[in-house]
JSON list of C-alpha atoms and ligand atoms in Angstrom, two decimals:
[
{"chain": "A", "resi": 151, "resn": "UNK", "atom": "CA", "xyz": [93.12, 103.33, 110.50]},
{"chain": "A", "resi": 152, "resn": "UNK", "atom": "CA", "xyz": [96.57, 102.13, 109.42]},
{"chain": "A", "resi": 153, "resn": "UNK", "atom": "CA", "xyz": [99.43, 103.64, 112.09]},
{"chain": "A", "resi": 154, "resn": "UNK", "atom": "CA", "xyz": [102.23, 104.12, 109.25]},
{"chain": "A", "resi": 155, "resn": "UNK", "atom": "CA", "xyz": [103.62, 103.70, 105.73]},
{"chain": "A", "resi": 156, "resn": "UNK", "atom": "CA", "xyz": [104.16, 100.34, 104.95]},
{"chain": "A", "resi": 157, "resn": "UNK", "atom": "CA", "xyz": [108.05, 99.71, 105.13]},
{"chain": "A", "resi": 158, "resn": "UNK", "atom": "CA", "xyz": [108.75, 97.11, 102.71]},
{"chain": "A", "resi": 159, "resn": "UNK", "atom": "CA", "xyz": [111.02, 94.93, 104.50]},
{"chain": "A", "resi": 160, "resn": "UNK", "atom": "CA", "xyz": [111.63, 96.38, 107.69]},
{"chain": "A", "resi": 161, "resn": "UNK", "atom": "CA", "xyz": [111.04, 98.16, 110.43]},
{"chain": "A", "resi": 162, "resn": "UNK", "atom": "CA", "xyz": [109.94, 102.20, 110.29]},
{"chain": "A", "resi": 163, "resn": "UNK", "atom": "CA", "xyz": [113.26, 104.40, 110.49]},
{"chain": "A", "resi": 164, "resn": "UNK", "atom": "CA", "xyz": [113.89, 106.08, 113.65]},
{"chain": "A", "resi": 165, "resn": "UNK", "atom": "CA", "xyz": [111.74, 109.38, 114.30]},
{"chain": "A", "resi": 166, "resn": "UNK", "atom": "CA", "xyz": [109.37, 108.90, 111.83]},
{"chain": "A", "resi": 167, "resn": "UNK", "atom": "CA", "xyz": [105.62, 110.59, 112.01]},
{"chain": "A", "resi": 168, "resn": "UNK", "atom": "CA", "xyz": [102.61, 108.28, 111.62]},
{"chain": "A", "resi": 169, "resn": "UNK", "atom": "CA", "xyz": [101.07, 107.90, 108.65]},
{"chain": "A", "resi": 170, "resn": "UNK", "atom": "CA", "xyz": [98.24, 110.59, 109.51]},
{"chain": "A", "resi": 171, "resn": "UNK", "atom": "CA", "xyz": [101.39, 113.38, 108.56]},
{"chain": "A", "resi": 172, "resn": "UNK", "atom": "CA", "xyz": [100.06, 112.66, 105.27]},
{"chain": "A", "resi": 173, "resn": "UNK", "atom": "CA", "xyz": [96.64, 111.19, 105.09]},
{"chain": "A", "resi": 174, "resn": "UNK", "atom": "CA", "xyz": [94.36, 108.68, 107.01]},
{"chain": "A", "resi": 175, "resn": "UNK", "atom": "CA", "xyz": [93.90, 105.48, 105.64]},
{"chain": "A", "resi": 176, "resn": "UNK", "atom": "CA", "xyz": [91.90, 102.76, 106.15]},
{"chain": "A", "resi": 177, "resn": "UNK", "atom": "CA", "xyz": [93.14, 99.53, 104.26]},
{"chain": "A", "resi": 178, "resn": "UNK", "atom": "CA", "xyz": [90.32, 96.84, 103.28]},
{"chain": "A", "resi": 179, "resn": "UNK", "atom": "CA", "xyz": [87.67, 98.41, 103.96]},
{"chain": "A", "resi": 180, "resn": "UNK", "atom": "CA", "xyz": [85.54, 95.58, 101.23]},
{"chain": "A", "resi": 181, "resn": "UNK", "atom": "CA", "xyz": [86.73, 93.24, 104.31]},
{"chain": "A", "resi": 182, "resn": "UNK", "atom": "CA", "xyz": [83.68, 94.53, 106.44]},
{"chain": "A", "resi": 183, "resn": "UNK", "atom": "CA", "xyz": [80.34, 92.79, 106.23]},
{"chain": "A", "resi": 184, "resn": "UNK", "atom": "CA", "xyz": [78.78, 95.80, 108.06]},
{"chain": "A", "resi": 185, "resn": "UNK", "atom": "CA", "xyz": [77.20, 98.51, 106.25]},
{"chain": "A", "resi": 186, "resn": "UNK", "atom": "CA", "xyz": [80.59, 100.49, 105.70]},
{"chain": "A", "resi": 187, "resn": "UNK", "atom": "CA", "xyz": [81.74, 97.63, 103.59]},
{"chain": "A", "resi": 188, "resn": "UNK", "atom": "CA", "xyz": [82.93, 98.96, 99.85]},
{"chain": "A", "resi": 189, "resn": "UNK", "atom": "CA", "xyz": [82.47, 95.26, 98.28]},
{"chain": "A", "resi": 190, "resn": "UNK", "atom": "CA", "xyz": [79.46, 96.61, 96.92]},
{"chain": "A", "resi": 191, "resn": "UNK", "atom": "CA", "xyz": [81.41, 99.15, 95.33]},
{"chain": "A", "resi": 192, "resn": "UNK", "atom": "CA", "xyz": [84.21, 97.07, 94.06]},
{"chain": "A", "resi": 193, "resn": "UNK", "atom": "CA", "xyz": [81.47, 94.61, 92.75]},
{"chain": "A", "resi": 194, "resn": "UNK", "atom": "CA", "xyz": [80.22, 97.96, 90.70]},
{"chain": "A", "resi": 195, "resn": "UNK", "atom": "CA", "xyz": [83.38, 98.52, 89.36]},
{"chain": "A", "resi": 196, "resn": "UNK", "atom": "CA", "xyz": [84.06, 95.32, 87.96]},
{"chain": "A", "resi": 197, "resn": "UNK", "atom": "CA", "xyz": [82.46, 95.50, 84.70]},
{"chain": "A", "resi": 198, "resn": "UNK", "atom": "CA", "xyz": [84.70, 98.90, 83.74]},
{"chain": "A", "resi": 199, "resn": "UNK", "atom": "CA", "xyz": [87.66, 96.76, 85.30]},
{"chain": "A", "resi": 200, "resn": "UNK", "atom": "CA", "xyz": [87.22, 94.14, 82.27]},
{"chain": "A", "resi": 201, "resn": "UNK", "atom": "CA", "xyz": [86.96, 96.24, 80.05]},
{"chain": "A", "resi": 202, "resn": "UNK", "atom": "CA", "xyz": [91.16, 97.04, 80.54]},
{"chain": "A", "resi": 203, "resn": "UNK", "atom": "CA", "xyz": [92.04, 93.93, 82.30]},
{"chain": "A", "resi": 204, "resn": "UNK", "atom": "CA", "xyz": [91.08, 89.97, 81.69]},
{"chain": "A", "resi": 205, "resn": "UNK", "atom": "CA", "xyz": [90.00, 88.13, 84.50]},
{"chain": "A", "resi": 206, "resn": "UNK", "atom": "CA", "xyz": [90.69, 90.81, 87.19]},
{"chain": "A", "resi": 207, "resn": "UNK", "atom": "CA", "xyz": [91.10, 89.80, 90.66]},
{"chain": "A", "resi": 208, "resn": "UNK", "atom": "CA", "xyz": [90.23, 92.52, 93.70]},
{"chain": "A", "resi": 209, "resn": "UNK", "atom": "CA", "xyz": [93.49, 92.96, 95.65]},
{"chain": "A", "resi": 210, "resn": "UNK", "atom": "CA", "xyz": [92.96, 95.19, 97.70]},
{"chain": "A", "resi": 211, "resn": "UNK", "atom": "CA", "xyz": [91.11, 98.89, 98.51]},
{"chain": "A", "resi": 212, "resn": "UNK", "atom": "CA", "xyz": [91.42, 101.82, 100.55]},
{"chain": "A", "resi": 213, "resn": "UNK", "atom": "CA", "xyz": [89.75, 104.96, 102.08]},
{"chain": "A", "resi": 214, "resn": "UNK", "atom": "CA", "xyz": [91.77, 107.98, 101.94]},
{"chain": "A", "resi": 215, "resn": "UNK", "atom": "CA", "xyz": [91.25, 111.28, 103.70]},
{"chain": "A", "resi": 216, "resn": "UNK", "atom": "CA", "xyz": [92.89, 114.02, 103.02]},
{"chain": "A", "resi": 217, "resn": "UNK", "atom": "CA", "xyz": [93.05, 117.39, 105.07]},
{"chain": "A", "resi": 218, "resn": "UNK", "atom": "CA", "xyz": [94.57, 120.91, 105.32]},
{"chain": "A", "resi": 219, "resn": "UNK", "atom": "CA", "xyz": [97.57, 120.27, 107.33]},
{"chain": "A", "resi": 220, "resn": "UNK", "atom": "CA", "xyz": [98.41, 116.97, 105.28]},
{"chain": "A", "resi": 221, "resn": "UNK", "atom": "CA", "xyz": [101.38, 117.37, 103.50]},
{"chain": "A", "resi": 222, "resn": "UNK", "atom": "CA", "xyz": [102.33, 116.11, 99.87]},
{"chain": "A", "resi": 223, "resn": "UNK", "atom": "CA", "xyz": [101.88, 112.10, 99.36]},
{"chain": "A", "resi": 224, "resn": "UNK", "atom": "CA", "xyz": [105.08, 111.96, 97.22]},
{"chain": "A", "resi": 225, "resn": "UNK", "atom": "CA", "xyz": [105.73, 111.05, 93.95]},
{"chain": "A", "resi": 226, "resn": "UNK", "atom": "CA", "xyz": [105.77, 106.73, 93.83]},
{"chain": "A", "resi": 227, "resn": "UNK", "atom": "CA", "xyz": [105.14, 103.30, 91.82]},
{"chain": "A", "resi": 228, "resn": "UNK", "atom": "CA", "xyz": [102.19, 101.01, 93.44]},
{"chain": "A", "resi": 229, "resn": "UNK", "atom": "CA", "xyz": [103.48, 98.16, 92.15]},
{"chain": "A", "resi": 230, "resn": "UNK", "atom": "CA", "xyz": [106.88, 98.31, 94.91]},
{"chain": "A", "resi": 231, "resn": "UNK", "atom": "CA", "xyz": [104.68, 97.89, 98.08]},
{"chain": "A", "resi": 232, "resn": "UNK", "atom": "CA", "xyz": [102.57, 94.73, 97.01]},
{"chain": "A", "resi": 233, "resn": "UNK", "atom": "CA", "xyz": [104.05, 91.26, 97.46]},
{"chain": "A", "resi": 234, "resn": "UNK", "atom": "CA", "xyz": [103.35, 90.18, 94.39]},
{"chain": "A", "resi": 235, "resn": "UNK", "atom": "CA", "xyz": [105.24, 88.91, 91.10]},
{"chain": "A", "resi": 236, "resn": "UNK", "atom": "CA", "xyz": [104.10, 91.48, 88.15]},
{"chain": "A", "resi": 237, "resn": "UNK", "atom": "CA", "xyz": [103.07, 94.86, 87.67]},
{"chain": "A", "resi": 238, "resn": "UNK", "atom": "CA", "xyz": [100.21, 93.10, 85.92]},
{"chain": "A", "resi": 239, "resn": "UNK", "atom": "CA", "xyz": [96.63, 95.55, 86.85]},
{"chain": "A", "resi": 240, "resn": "UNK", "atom": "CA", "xyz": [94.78, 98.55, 87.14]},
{"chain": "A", "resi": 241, "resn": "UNK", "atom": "CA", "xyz": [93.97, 101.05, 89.97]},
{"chain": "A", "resi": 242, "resn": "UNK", "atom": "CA", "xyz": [91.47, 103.09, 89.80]},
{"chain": "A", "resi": 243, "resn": "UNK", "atom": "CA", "xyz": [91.34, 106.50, 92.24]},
{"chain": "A", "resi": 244, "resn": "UNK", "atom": "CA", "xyz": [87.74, 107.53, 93.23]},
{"chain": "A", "resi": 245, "resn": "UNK", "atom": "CA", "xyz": [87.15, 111.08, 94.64]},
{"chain": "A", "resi": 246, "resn": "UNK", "atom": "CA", "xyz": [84.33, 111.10, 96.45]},
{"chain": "A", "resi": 247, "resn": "UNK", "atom": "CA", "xyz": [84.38, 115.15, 96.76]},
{"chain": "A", "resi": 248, "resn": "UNK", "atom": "CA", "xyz": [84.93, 117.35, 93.76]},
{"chain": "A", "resi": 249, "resn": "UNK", "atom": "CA", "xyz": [89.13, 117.65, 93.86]},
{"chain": "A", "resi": 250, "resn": "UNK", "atom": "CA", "xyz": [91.50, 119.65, 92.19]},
{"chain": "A", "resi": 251, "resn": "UNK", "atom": "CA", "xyz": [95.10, 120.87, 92.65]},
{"chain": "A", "resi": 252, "resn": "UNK", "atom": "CA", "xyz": [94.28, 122.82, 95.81]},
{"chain": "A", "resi": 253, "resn": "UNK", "atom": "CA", "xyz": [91.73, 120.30, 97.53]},
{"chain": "A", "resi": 254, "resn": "UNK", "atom": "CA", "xyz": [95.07, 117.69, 96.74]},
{"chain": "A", "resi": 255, "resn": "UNK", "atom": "CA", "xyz": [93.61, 115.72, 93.96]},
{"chain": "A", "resi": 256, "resn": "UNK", "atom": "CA", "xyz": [95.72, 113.25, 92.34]},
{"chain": "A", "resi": 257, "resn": "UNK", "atom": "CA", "xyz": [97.89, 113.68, 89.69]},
{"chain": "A", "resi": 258, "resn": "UNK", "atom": "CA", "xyz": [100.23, 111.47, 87.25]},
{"chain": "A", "resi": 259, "resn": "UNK", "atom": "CA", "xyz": [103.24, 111.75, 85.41]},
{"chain": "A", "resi": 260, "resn": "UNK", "atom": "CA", "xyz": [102.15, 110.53, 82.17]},
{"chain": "A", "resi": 261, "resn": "UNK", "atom": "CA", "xyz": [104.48, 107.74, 80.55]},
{"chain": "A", "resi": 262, "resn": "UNK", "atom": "CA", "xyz": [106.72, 107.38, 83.74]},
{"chain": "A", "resi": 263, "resn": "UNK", "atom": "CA", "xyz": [104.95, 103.67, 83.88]},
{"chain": "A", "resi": 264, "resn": "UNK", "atom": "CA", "xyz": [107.33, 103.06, 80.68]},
{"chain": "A", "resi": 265, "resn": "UNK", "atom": "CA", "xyz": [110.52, 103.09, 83.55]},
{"chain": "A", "resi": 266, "resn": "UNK", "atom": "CA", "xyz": [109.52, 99.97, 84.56]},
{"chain": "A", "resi": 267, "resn": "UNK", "atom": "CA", "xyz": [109.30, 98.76, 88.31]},
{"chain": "A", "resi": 268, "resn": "UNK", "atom": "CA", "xyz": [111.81, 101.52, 90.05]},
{"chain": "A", "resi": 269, "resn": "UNK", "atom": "CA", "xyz": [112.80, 101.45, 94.01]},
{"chain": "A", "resi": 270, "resn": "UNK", "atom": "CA", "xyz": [110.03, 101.49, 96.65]},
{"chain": "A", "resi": 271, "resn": "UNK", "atom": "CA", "xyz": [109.51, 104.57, 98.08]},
{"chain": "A", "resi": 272, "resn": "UNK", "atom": "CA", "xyz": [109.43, 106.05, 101.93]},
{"chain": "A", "resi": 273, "resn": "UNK", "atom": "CA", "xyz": [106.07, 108.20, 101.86]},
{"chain": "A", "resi": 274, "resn": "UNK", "atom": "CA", "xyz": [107.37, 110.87, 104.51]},
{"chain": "A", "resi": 275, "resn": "UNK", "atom": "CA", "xyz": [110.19, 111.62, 101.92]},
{"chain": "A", "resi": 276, "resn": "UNK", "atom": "CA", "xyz": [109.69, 110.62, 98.57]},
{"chain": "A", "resi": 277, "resn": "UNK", "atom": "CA", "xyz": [112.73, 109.07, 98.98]},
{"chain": "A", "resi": 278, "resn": "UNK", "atom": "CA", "xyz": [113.79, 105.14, 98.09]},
{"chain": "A", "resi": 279, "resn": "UNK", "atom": "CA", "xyz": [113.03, 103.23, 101.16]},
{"chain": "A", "resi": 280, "resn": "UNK", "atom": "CA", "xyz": [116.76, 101.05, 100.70]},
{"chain": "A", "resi": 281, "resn": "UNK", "atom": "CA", "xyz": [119.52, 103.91, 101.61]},
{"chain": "A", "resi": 282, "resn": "UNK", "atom": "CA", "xyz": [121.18, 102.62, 98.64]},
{"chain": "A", "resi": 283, "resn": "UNK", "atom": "CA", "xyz": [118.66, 103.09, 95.89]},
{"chain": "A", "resi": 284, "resn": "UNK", "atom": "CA", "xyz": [118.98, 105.05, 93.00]},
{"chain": "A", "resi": 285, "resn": "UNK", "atom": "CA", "xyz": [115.04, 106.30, 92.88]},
{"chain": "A", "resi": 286, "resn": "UNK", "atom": "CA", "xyz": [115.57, 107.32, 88.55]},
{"chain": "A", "resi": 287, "resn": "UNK", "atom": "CA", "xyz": [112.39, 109.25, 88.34]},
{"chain": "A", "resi": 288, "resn": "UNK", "atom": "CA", "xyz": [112.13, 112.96, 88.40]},
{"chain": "A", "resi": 289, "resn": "UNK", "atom": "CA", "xyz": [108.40, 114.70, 87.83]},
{"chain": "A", "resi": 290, "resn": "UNK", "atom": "CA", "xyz": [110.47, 117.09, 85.81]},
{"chain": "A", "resi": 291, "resn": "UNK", "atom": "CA", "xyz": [111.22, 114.68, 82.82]},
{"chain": "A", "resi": 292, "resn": "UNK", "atom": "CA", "xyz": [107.32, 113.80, 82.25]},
{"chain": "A", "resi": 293, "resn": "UNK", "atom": "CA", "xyz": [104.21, 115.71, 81.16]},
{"chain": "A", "resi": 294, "resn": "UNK", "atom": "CA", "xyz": [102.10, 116.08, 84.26]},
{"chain": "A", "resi": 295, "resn": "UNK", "atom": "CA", "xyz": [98.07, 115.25, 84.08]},
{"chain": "A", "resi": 296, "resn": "UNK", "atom": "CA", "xyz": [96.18, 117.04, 86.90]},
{"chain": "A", "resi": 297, "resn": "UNK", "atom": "CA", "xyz": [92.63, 116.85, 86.39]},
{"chain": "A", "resi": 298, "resn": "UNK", "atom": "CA", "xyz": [89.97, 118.88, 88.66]},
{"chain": "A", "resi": 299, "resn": "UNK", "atom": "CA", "xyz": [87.87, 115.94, 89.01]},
{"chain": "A", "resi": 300, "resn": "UNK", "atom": "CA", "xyz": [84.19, 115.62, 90.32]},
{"chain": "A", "resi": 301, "resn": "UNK", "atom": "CA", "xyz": [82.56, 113.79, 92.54]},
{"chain": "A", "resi": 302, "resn": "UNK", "atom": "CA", "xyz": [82.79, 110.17, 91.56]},
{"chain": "A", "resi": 303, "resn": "UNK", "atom": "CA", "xyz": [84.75, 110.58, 88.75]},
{"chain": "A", "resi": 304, "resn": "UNK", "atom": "CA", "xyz": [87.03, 107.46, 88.30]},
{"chain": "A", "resi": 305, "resn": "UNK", "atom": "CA", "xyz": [90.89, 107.69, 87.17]},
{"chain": "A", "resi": 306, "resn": "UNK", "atom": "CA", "xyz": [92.67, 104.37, 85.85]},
{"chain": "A", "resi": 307, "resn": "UNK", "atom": "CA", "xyz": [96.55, 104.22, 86.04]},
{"chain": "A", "resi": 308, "resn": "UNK", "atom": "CA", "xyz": [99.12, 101.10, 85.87]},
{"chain": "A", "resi": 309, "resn": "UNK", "atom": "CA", "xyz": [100.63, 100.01, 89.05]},
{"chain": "A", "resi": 310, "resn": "UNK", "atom": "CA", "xyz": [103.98, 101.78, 87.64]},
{"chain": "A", "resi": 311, "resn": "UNK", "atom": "CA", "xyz": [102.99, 105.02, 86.76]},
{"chain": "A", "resi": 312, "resn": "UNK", "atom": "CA", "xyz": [104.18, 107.54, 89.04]},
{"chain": "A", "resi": 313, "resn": "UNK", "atom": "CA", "xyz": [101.47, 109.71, 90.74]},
{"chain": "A", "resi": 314, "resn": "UNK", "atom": "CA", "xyz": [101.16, 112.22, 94.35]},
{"chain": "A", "resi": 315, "resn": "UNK", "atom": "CA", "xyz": [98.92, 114.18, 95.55]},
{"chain": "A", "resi": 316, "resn": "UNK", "atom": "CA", "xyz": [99.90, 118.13, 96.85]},
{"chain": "A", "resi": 317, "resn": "UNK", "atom": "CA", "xyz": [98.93, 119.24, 99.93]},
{"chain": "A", "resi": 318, "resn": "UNK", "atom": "CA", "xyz": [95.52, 120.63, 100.57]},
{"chain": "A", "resi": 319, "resn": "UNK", "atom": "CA", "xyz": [95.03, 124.27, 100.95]},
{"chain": "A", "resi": 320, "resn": "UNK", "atom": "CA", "xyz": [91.57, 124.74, 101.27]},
{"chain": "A", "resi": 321, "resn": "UNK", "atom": "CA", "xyz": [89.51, 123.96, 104.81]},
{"chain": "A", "resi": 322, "resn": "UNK", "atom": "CA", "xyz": [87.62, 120.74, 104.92]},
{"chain": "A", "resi": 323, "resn": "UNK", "atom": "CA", "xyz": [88.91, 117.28, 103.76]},
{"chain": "A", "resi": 324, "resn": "UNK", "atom": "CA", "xyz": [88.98, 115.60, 100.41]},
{"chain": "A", "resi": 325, "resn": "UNK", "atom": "CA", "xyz": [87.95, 111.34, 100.49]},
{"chain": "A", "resi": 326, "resn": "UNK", "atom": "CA", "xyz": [88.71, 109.04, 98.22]},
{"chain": "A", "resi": 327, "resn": "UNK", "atom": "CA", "xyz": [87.93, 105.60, 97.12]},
{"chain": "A", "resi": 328, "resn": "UNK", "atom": "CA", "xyz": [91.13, 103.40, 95.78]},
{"chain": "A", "resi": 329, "resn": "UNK", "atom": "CA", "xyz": [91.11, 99.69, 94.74]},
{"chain": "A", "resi": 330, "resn": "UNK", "atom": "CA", "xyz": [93.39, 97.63, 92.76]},
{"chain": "A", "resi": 331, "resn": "UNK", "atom": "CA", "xyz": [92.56, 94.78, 90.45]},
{"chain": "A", "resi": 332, "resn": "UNK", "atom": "CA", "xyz": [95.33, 92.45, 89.51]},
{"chain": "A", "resi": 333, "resn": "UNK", "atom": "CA", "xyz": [95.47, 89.69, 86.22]},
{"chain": "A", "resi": 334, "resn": "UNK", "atom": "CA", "xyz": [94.56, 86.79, 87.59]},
{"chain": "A", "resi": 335, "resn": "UNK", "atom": "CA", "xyz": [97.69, 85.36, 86.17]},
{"chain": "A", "resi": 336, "resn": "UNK", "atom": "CA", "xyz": [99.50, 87.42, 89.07]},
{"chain": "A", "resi": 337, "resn": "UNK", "atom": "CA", "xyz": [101.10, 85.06, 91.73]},
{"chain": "A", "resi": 338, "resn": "UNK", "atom": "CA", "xyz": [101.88, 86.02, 95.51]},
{"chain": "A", "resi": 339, "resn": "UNK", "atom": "CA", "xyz": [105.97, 86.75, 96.04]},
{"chain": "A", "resi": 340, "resn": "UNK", "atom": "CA", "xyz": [106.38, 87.44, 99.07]},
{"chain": "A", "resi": 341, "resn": "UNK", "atom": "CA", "xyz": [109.97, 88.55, 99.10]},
{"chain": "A", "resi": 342, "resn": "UNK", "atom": "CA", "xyz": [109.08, 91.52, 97.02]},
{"chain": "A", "resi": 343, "resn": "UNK", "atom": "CA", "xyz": [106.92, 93.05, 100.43]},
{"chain": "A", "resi": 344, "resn": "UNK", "atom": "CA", "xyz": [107.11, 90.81, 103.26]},
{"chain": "A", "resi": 345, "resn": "UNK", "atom": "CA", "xyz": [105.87, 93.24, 105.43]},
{"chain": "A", "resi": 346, "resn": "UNK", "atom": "CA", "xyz": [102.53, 93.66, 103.53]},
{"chain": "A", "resi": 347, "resn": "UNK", "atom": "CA", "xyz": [99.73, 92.26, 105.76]},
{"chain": "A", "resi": 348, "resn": "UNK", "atom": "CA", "xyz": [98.51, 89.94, 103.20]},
{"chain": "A", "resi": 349, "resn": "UNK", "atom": "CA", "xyz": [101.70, 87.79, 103.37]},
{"chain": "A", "resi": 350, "resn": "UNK", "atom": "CA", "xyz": [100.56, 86.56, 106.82]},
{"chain": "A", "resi": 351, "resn": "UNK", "atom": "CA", "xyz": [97.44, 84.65, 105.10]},
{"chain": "A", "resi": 352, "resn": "UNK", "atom": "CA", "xyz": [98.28, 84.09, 101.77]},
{"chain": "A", "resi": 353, "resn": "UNK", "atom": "CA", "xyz": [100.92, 81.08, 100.00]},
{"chain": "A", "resi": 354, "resn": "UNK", "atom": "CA", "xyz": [104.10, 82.13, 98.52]},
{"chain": "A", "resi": 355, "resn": "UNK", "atom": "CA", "xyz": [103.97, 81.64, 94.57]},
{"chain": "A", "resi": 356, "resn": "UNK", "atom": "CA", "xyz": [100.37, 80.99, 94.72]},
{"chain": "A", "resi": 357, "resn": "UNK", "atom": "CA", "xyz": [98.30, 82.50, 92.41]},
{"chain": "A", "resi": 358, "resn": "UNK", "atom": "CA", "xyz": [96.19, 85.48, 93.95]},
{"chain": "A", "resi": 359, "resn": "UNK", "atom": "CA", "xyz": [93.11, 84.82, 95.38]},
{"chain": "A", "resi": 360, "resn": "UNK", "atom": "CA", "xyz": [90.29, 87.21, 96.44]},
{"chain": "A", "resi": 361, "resn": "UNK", "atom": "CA", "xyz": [89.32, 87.74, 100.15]},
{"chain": "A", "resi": 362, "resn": "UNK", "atom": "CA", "xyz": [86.01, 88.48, 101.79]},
{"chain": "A", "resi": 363, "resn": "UNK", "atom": "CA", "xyz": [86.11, 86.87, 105.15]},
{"chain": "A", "resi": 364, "resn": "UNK", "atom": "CA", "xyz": [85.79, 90.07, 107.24]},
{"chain": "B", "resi": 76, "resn": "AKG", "atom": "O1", "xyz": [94.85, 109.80, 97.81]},
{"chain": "B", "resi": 76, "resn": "AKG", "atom": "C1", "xyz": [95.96, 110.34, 97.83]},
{"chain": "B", "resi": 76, "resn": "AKG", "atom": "O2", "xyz": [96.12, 111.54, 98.04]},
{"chain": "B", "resi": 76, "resn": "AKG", "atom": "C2", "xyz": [97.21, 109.54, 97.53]},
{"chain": "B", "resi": 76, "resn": "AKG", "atom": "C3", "xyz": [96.96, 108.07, 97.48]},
{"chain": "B", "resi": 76, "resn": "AKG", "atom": "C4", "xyz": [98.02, 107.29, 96.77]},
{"chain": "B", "resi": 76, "resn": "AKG", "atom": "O3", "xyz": [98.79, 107.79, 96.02]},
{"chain": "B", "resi": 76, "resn": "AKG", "atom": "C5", "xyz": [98.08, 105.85, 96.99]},
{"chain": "B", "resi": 76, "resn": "AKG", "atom": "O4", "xyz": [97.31, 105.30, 97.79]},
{"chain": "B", "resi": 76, "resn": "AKG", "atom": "O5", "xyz": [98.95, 105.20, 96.36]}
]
C-alpha cells in the first residue's frame, strides 16, 4: 500500500498523516504476475482506450479504497504528479461497487481541463504543494458532474480536468479501479515529478515505454 501522497519534488511537510487519512492505495497493481494482477484488465480496456487516444501506452494503475472515516480527496489535475512532458491521455475511473455522492464516488468539474496544466496539489489540503503557488481553480466557477455510478461503470477524463471525491458517509468501503493511458508520443521529464517512482527506472526525454516486469 503506498505510505503517503506523492510530494512532487520533495520531502512530505512536517506533521503530515499518511496517505490512508484519505484512501488506501495500491500503485501498479498490473506489475503483479500473481493472480491479483489487473494487466488482464488493462489489456480489456484497451480497445475503448483507442477509441479516444492513438497508440495508447499503459502508464500506470491503481486500487483505491475508500471508507467511512476517509476524508475528501481534494479537488486536483493528474497530469502535475507524473514525470512526464504533456498532458497528452486518458484516465479512466472504475468503481467496482455501485458509488454515488454519499459512498464518495468521483466527481468532475466539467471544462476546468480548458485551464491548462495548473500547480500540483498537496492531497491532505487541496492546497498547491509549492507555498508559493497560485492554485487558479475554484469548483465554484465550473458545472459539477456527479454521477451515481454502478458497478463497473467506466468514467474517462483528461489528465487536466479537475476531479475529488467527498467523504463517505455510509458503512462499508467503496473500490475502485484507475489506470492511465498516455499518447505514445509522450516522453519521460523527469523534472516535472522527480519524486515519482518511475523516474528511478526510466530515461529522461525518452519516449514512454510500458512495464510488466513484476
Ligand atoms: O478514488 C478516489 O476517490 C480519488 C482518486 C483520484 O482522484 C486519483 O487517484 O487521482
Amino acid at each position: 500500500m503506498s505510505k503517503q501522497v506523492l510530494y512532487t519534488h520533495g520531502a512530505p511537510p512536517p506533521g503530515r498523516p499518511p496517505l490512508s487519512a484519505i484512501i488506501e492505495q495500491w500503485l501498479n497493481p498490473h506489475q503483479h504476475r500473481d493472480a491479483c494482477s489487473t494487466g488482464g484488465a488493462a489489456d480489456a480496456m484497451r480497445p475503448v482506450v483507442r477509441q479516444l487516444l492513438d497508440d495508447p501506452v499503459l502508464f500506470q494503475d491503481l486500487l483505491l479504497v475508500k471508507r467511512r472515516g476517509h476524508k475528501e480527496f481534494p479537488w486536483h489535475q493528474d497530469f502535475g504528479f507524473w514525470p512526464v512532458d504533456r498532458p497528452d491521455g486518458i484516465v479512466l475511473w472504475i468503481p467496482l461497487d455501485e458509488s454515488d455522492a454519499e459512498s464518495g464516488a468521483l466527481r468532475f468539474a466539467i471544462g476546468s481541463h480548458r485551464l491548462g496544466a495548473r500547480p500540483v496539489v498537496d492531497l491532505h489540503d487541496g492546497q498547491p504543494q509549492s507555498a508559493d503557488a497560485e492554485l487558479g481553480f475554484s469548483p465554484g466557477a465550473f458545472p459539477i458532474f456527479a454521477p451515481a455510478y454502478r458497478a463497473g461503470d467506466a468514467v474517462a477524463f483528461s489528465p487536466l480536468t479537475f476531479h475529488s471525491s467527498p467523504p463517505r458517509l455510509r458503512d462499508g468501503e467503496r473500490i475502485a479501479w484507475s489506470c492511465v493511458f498516455l499518447s505514445a508520443t509522450v516522453r519521460w521529464q523527469h523534472a516535472r515529478a522527480p519524486n515519482h517512482p518511475v523516474c528511478r527506472r526510466t530515461v529522461d526525454g525518452a519516449k514512454i515505454q510500458e512495464r510488466r516486469d513484476g
